[in-house]
XYZ file of N, CA and C in Angstrom:
783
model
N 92.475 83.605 79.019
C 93.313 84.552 79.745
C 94.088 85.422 78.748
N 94.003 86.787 78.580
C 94.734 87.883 78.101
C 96.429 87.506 78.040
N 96.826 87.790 76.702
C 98.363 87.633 76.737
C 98.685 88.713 77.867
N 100.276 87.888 78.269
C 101.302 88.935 79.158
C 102.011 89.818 78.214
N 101.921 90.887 78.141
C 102.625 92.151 77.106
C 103.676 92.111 77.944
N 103.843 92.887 79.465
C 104.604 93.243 80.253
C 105.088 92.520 81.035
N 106.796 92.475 81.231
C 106.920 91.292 82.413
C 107.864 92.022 82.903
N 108.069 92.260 84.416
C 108.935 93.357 84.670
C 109.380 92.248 85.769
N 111.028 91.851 86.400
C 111.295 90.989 87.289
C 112.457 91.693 87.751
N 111.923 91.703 89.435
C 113.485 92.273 90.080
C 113.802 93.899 88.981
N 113.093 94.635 89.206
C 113.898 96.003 88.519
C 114.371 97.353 89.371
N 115.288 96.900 89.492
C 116.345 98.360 90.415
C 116.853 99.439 90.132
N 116.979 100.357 90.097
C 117.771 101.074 89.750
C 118.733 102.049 91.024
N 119.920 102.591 90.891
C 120.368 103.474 91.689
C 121.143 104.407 91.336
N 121.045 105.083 91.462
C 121.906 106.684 90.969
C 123.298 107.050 91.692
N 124.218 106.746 91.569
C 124.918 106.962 92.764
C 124.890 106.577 94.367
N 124.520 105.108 94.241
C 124.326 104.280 95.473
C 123.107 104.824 95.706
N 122.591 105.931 95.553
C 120.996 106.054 96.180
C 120.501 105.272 95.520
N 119.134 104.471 95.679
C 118.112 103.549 95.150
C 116.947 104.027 94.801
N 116.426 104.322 93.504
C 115.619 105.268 93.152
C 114.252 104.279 93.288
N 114.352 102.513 92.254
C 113.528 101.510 92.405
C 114.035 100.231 92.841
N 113.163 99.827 93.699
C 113.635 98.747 94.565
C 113.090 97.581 94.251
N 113.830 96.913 93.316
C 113.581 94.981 92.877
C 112.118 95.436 92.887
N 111.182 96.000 91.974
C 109.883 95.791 91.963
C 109.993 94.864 90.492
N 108.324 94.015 90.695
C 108.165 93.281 90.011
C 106.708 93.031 89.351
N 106.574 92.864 88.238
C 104.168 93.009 87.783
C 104.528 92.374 86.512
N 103.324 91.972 86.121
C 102.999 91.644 84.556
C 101.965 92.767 84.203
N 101.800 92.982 83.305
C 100.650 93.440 82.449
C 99.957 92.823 81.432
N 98.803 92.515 81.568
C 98.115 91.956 80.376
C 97.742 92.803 78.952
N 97.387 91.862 77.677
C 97.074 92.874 76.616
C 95.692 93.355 77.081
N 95.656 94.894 76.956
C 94.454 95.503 76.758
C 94.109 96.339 78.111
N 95.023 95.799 78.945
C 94.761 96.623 80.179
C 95.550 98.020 80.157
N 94.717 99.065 80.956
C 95.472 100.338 81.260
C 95.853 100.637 82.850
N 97.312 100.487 82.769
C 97.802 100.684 84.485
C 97.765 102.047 84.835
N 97.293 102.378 85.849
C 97.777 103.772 86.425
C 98.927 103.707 86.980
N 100.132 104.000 86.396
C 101.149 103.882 88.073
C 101.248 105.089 88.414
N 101.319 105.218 90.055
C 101.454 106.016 91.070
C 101.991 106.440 91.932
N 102.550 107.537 92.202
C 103.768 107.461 93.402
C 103.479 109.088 94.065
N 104.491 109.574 95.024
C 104.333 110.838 95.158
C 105.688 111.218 93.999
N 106.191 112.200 94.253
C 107.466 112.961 93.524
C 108.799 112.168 94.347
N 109.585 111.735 93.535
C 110.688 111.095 94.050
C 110.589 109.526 94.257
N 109.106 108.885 93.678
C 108.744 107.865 94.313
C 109.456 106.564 93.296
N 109.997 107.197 92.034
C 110.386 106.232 91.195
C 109.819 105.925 89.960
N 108.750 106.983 89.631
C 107.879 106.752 88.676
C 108.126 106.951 86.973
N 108.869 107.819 87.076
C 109.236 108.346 85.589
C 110.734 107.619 85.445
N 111.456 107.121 86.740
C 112.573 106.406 86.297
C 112.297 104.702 86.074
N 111.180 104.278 86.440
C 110.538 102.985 85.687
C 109.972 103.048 84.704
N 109.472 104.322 84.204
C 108.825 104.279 82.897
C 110.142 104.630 82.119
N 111.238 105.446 82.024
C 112.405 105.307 81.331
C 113.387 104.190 81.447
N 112.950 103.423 82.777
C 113.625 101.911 82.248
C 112.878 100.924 81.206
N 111.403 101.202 80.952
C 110.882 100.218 80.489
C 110.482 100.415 78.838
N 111.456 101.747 78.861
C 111.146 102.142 77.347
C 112.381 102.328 76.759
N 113.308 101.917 77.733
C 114.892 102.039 76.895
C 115.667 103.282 76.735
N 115.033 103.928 77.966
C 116.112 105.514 77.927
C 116.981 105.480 78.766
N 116.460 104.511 80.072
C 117.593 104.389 81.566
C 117.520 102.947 81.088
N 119.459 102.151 81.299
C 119.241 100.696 81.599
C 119.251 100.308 83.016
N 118.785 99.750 83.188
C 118.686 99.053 84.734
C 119.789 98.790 85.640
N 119.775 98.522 86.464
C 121.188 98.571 87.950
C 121.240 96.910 87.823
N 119.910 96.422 87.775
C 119.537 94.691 88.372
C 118.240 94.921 87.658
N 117.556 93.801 87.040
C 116.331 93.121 87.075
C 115.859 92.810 85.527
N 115.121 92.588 85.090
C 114.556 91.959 83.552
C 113.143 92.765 83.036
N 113.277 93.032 81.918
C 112.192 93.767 81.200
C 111.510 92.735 80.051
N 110.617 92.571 79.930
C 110.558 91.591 78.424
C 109.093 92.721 77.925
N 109.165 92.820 76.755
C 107.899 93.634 76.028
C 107.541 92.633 74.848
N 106.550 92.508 75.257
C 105.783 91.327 73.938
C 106.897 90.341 73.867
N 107.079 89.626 75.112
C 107.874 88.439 75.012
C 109.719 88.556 74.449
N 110.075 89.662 74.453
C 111.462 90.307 73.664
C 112.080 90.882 75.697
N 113.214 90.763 75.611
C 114.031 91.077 76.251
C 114.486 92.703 75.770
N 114.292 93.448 76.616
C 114.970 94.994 76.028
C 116.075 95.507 76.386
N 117.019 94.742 76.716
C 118.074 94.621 77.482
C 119.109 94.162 76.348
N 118.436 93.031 75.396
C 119.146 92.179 74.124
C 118.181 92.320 73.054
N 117.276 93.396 72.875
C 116.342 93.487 71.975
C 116.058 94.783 71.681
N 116.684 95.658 72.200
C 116.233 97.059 72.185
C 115.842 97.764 70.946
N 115.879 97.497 69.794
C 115.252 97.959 69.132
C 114.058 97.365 68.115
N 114.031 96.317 68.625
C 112.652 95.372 68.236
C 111.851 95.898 69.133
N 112.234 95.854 70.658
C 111.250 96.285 71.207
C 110.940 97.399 71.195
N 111.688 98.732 70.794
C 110.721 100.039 70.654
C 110.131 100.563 69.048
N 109.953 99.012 68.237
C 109.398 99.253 66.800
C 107.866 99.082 67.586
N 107.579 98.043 68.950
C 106.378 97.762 69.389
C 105.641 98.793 70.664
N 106.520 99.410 70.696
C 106.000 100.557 72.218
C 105.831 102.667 71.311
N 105.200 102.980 71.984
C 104.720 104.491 71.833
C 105.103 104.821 73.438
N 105.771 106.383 73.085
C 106.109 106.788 74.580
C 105.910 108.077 74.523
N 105.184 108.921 75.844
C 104.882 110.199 75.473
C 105.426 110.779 76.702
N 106.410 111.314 76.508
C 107.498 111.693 78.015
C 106.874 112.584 78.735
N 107.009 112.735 80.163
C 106.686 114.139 80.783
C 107.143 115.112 80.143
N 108.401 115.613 80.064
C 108.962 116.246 79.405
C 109.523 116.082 78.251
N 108.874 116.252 76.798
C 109.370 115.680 75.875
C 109.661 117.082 75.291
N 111.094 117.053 74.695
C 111.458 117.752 73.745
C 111.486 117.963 72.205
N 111.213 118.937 71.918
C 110.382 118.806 69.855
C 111.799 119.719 69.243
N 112.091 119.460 68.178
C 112.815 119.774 66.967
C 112.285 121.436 66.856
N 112.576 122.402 67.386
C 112.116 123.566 67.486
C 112.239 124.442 65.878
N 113.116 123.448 65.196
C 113.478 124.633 64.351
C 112.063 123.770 62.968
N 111.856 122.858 62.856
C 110.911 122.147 62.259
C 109.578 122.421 62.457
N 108.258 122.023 61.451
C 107.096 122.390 61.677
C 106.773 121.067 62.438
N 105.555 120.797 62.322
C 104.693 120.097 62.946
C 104.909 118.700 62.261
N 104.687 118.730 60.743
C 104.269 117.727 59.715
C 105.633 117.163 59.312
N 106.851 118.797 59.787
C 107.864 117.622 59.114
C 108.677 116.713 59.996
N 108.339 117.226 61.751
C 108.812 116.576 62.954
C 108.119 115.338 62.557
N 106.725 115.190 62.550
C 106.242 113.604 62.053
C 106.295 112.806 61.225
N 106.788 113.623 60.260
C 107.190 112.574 59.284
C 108.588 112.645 59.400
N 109.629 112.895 59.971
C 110.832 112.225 60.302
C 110.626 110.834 61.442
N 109.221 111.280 62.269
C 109.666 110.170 63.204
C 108.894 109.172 62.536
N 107.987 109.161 61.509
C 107.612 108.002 60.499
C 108.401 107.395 59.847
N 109.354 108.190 59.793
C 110.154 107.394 58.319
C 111.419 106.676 59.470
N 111.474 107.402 60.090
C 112.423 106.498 61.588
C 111.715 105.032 61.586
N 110.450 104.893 61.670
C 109.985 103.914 62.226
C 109.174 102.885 60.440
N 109.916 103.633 59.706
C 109.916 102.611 58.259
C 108.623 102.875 57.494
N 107.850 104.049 58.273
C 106.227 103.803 57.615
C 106.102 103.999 56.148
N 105.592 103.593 55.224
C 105.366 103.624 54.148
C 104.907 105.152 53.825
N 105.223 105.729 53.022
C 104.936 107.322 52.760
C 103.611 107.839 52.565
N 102.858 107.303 51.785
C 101.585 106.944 51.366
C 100.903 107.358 52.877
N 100.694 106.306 54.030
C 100.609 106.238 54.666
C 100.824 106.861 55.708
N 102.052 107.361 55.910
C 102.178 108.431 56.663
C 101.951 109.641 56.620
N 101.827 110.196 55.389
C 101.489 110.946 55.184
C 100.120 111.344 55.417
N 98.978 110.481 55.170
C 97.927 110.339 55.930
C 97.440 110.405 56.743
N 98.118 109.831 57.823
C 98.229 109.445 59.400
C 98.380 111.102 60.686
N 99.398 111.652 59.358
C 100.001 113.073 60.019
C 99.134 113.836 60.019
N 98.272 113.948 58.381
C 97.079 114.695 58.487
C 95.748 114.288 59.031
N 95.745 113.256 59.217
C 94.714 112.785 60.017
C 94.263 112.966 61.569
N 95.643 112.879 62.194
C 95.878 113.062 63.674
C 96.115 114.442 63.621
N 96.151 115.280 63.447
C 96.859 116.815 63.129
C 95.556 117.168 63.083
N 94.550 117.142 62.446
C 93.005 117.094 62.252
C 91.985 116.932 63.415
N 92.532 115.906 63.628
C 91.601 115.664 65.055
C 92.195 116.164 65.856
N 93.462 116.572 66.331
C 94.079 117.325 67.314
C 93.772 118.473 67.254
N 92.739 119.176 65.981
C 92.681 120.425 66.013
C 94.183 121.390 65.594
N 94.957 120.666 64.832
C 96.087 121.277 64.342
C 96.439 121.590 63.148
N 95.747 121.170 62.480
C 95.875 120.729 60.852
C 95.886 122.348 60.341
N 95.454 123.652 60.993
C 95.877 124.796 60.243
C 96.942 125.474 60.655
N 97.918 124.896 61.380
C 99.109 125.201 61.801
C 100.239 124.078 61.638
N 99.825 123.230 60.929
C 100.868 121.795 60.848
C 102.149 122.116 60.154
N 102.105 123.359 58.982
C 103.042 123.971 58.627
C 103.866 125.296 59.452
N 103.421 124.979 60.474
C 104.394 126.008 61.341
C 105.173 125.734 61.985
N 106.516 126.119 62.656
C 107.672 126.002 63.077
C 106.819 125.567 64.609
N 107.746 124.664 64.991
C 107.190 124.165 66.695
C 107.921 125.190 67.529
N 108.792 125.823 67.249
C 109.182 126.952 68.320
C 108.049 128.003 68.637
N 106.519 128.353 67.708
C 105.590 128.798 68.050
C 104.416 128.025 68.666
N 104.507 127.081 68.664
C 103.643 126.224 69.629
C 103.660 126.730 71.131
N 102.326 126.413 71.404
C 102.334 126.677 73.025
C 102.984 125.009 73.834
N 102.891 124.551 75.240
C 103.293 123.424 75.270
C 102.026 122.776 75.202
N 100.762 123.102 75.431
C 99.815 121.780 75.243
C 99.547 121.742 73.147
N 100.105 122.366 72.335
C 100.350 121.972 71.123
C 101.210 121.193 70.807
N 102.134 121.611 71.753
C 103.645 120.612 71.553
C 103.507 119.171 72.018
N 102.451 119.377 73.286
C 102.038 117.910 73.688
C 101.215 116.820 72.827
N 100.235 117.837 72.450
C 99.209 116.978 70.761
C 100.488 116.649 69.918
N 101.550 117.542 69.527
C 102.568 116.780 68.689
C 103.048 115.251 69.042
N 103.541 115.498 70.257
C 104.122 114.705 71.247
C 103.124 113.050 71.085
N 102.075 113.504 71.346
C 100.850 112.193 71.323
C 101.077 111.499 70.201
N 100.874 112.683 69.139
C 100.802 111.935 67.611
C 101.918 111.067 67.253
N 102.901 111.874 67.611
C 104.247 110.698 67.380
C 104.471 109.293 68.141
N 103.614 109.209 69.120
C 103.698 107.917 70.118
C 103.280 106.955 69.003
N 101.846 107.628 68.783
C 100.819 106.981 67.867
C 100.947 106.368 66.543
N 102.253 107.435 66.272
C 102.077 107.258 64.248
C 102.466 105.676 63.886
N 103.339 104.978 64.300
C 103.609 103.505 64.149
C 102.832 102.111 64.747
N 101.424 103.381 65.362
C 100.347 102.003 65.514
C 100.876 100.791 66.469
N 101.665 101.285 67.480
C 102.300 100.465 68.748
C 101.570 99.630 69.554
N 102.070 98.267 69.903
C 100.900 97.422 70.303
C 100.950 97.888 72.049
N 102.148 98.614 72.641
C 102.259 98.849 73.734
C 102.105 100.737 74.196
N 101.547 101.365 74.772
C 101.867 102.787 75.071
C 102.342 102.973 76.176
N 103.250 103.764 76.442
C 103.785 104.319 77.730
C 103.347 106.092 78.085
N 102.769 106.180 78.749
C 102.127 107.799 78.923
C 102.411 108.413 80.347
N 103.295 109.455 79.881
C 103.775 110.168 81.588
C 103.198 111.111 81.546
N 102.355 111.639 82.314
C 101.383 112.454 82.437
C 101.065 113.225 81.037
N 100.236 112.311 80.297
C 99.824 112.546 78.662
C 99.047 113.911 78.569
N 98.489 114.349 79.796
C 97.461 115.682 79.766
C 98.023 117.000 79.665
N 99.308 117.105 80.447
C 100.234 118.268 80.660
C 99.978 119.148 79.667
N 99.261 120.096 79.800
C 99.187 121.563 78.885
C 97.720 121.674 78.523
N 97.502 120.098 78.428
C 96.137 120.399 77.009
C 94.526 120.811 77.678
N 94.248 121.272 76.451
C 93.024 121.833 76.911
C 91.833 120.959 77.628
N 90.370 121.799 78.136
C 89.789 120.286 78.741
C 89.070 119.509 77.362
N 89.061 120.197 76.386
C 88.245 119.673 74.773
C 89.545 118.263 74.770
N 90.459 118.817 74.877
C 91.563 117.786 73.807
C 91.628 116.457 74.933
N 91.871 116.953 76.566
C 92.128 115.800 77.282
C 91.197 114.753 77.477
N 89.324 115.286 77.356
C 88.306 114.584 77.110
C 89.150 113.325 75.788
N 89.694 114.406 75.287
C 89.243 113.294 74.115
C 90.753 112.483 73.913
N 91.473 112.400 74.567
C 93.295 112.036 75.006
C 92.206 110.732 75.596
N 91.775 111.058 76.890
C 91.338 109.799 77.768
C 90.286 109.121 76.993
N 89.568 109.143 76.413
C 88.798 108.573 75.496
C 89.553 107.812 74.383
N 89.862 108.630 74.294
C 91.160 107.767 73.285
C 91.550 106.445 73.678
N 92.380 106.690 74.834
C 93.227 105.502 75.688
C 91.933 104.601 75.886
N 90.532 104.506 75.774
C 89.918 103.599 76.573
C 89.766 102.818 75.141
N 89.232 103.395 74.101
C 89.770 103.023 72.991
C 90.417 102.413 72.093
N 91.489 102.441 72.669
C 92.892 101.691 71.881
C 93.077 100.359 72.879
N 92.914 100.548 74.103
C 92.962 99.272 75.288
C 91.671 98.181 74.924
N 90.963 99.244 74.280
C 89.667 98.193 73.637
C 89.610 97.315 72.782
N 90.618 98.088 71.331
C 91.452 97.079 70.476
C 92.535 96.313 70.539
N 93.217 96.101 72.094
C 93.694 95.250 72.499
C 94.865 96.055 72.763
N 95.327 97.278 72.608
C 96.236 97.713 72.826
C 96.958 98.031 74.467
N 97.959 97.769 74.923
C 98.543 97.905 76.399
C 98.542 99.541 76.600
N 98.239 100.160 77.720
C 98.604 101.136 78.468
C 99.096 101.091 79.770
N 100.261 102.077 79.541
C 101.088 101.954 80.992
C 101.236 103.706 81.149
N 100.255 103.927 82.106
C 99.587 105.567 82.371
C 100.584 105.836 83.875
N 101.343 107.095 83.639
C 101.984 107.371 84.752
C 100.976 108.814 84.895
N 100.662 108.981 86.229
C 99.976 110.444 86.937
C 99.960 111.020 87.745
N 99.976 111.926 88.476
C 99.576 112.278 89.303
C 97.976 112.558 89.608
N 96.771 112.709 88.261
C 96.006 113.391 88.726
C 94.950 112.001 89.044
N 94.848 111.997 90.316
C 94.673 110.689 90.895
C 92.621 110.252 90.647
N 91.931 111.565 90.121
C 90.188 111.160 89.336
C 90.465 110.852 87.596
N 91.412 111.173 87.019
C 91.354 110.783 86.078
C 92.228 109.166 86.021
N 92.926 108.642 87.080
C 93.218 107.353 86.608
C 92.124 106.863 87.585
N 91.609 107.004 88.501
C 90.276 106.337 88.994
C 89.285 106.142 88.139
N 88.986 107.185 87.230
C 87.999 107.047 86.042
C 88.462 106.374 84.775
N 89.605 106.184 84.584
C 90.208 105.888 83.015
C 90.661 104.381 82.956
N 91.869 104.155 84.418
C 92.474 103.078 84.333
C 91.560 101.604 84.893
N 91.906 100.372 84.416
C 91.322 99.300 84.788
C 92.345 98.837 86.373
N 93.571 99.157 86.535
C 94.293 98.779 87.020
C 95.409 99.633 87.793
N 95.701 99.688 89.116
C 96.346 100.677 89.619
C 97.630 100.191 90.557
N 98.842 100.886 90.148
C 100.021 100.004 91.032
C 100.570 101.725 91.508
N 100.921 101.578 92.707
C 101.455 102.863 93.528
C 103.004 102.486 94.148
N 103.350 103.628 93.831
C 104.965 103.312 94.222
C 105.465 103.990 95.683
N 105.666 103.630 96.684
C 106.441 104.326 97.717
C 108.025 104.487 97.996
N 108.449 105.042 98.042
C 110.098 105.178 98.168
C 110.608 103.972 96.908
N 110.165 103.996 95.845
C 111.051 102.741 95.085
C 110.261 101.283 95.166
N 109.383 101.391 96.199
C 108.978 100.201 96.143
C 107.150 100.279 95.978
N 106.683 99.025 95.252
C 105.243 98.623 94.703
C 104.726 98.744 96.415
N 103.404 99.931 96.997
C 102.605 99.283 98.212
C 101.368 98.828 97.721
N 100.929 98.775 97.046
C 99.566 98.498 96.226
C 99.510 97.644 94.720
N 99.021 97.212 94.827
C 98.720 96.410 92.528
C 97.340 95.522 92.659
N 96.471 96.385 92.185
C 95.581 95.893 91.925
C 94.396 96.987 91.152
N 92.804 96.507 91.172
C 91.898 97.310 90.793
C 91.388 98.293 91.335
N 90.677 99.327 91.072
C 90.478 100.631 91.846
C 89.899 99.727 93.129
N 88.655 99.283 92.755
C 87.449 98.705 93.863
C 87.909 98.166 94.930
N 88.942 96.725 94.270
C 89.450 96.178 95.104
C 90.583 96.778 95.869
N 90.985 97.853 95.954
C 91.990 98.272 96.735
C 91.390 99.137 97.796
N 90.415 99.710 97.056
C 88.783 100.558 98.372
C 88.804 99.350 99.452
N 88.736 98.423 98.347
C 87.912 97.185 99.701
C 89.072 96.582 100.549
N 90.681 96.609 100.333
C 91.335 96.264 101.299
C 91.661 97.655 102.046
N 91.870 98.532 101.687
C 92.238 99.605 102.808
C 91.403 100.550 103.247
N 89.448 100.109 103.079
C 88.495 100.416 103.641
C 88.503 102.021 103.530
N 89.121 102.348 101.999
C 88.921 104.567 101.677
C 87.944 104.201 100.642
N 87.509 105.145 100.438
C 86.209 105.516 99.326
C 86.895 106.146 97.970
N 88.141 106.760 97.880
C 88.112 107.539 96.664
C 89.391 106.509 96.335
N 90.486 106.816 95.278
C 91.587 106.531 95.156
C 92.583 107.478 95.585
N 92.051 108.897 95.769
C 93.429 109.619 96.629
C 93.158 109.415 97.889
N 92.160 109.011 98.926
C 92.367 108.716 100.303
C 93.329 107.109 100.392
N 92.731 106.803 98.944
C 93.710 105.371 99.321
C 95.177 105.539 99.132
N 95.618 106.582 98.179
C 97.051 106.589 98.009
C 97.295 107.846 99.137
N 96.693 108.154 99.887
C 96.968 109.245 100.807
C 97.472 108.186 101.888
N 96.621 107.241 102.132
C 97.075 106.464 103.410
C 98.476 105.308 102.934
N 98.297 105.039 101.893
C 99.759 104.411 101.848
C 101.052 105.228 101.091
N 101.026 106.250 100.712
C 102.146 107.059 100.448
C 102.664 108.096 102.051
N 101.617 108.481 102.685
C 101.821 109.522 103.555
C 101.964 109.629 105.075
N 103.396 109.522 105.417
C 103.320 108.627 107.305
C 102.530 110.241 107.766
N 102.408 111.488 107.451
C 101.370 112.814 108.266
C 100.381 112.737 108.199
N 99.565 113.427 108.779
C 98.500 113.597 108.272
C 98.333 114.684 107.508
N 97.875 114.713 105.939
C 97.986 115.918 105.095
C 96.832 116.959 105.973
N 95.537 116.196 106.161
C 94.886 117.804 106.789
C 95.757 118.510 107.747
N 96.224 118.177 108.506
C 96.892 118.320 109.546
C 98.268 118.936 108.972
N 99.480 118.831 108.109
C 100.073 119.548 108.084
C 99.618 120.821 107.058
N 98.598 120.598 105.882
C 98.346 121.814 105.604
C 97.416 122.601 105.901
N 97.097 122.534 107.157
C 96.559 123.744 108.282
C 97.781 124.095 108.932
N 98.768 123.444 109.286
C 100.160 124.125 109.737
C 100.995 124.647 108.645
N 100.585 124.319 107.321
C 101.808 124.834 106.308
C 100.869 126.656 105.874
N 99.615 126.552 106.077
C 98.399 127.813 105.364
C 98.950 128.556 107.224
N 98.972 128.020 108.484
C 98.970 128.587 109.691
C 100.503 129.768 109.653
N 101.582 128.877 108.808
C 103.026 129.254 109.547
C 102.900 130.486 107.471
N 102.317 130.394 106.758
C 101.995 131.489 105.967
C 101.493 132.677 106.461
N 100.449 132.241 107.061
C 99.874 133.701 107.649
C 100.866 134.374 108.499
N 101.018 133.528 109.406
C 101.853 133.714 110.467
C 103.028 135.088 109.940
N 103.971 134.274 108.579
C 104.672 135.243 107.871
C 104.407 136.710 107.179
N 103.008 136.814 107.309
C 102.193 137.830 106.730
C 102.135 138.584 107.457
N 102.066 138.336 108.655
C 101.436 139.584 109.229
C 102.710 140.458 110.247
């Protein structure tokens, strides 16, 4: 049986008495890649910033590779890579020297990092702009930055909030290839998305969030086979959505026209 990387127990959060996540609870094994899933508002990016140490929790327990992140917080993010939805870059810095600050943050030997920067910078297709200021980056360049830095400390855990945002279809081929990759050498992925064929195709494992709370955790197949849909968005269509989507967007395209004319 696969080590437990992830142990998430009772995790809440609330913003001002609203309840964003509700006491949800999962393990993750080494090597597996989760899709988690929600609509907008569902709790998704505020569990992935509890579980990487940017939000602390209201109620509940985090452990990463057996470490508490609650009383461990910075052991545990020498072992995790995190690639934010919205991640912000050092605008006034190039490429090579944003990464090698966040190398030397994370103790890498120079030698080495230095390597690593040009290496990934290379395959990202960046390596003839690595000396340029990131305020000229487009955002799917800023996002290849973004990747590389998850990466540069060789993390036994990844956290990815929608890792594709910007990039081209050359680079995201090869983003998701990647991830199948690194889960191969035993590495954890914890994939937040919306784009519901690429975690059907990528992830081994799929947990969906409704209002704060887990309605689903399990494998693509097996979740076809309890709620009898064929794709993975009819399946998260029927447990995220009390409308019917055909049905209101023929009334949302109806009350457009309507305004048109």
């Amino acid at each position: 049986m696969a080590e437990t990387v992830i142990q998430v127990s009772n995790l809440t959060k609330r913003y001002d008495g609203v309840l964003a996540v509700d006491r949800i609870s999962f393990t993750i094994a080494q090597g597996e890649i989760v899709g988690y899933l929600g609509p907008n508002g569902a709790g998704k990016s505020t569990t992935v910033k509890m579980l990487t140490g940017v939000l602390r929790p209201t109620e509940g327990s985090i452990l990463i590779d057996g470490l508490d992140l609650l009383k461990a917080p910075i052991e545990v993010k020498r072992r995790i890579g995190y690639v934010p939805e919205t991640g912000g870059v050092y605008e006034s810095l190039t490429a090579y020297e944003y990464l090698q600050l966040v190398g030397r943050l994370y103790h890498i030997p120079e030698e080495l990092l230095e390597h690593r920067i040009e290496e990934f910078l290379r395959m990202l297709g960046l390596d003839g702009v690595m000396h340029e200021r990131l305020s000229s980056y487009s955002k799917g360049m800023r996002q290849k930055v973004l990747i590389s830095a998850a990466l540069l400390h060789n993390p036994k855990v990844l956290f990815l909030d929608e890792p594709l945002t910007g990039l081209d279809a050359h680079s995201a081929l090869l983003v998701k290839e990647l991830i199948r990759r690194l889960a191969a050498e035993g590495k954890t992925i914890f994939y937040c998305s919306h784009i519901l064929d690429v975690v059907e195709r990528t992830c081994t494992r799929v947990i969906i969030l409704h209002k704060g709370r887990i309605v689903a955790d399990g494998s693509v197949e097996r979740l076809k086979e309890l709620t009898r849909q064929g794709t993975l968005e009819d399946i998260f269509k029927q447990l995220t959505y009390s409308a019917d989507i055909e049905e209101l967007a023929q009334a949302f395209a109806r009350s457009i026209v309507e305004m048109s004319a």
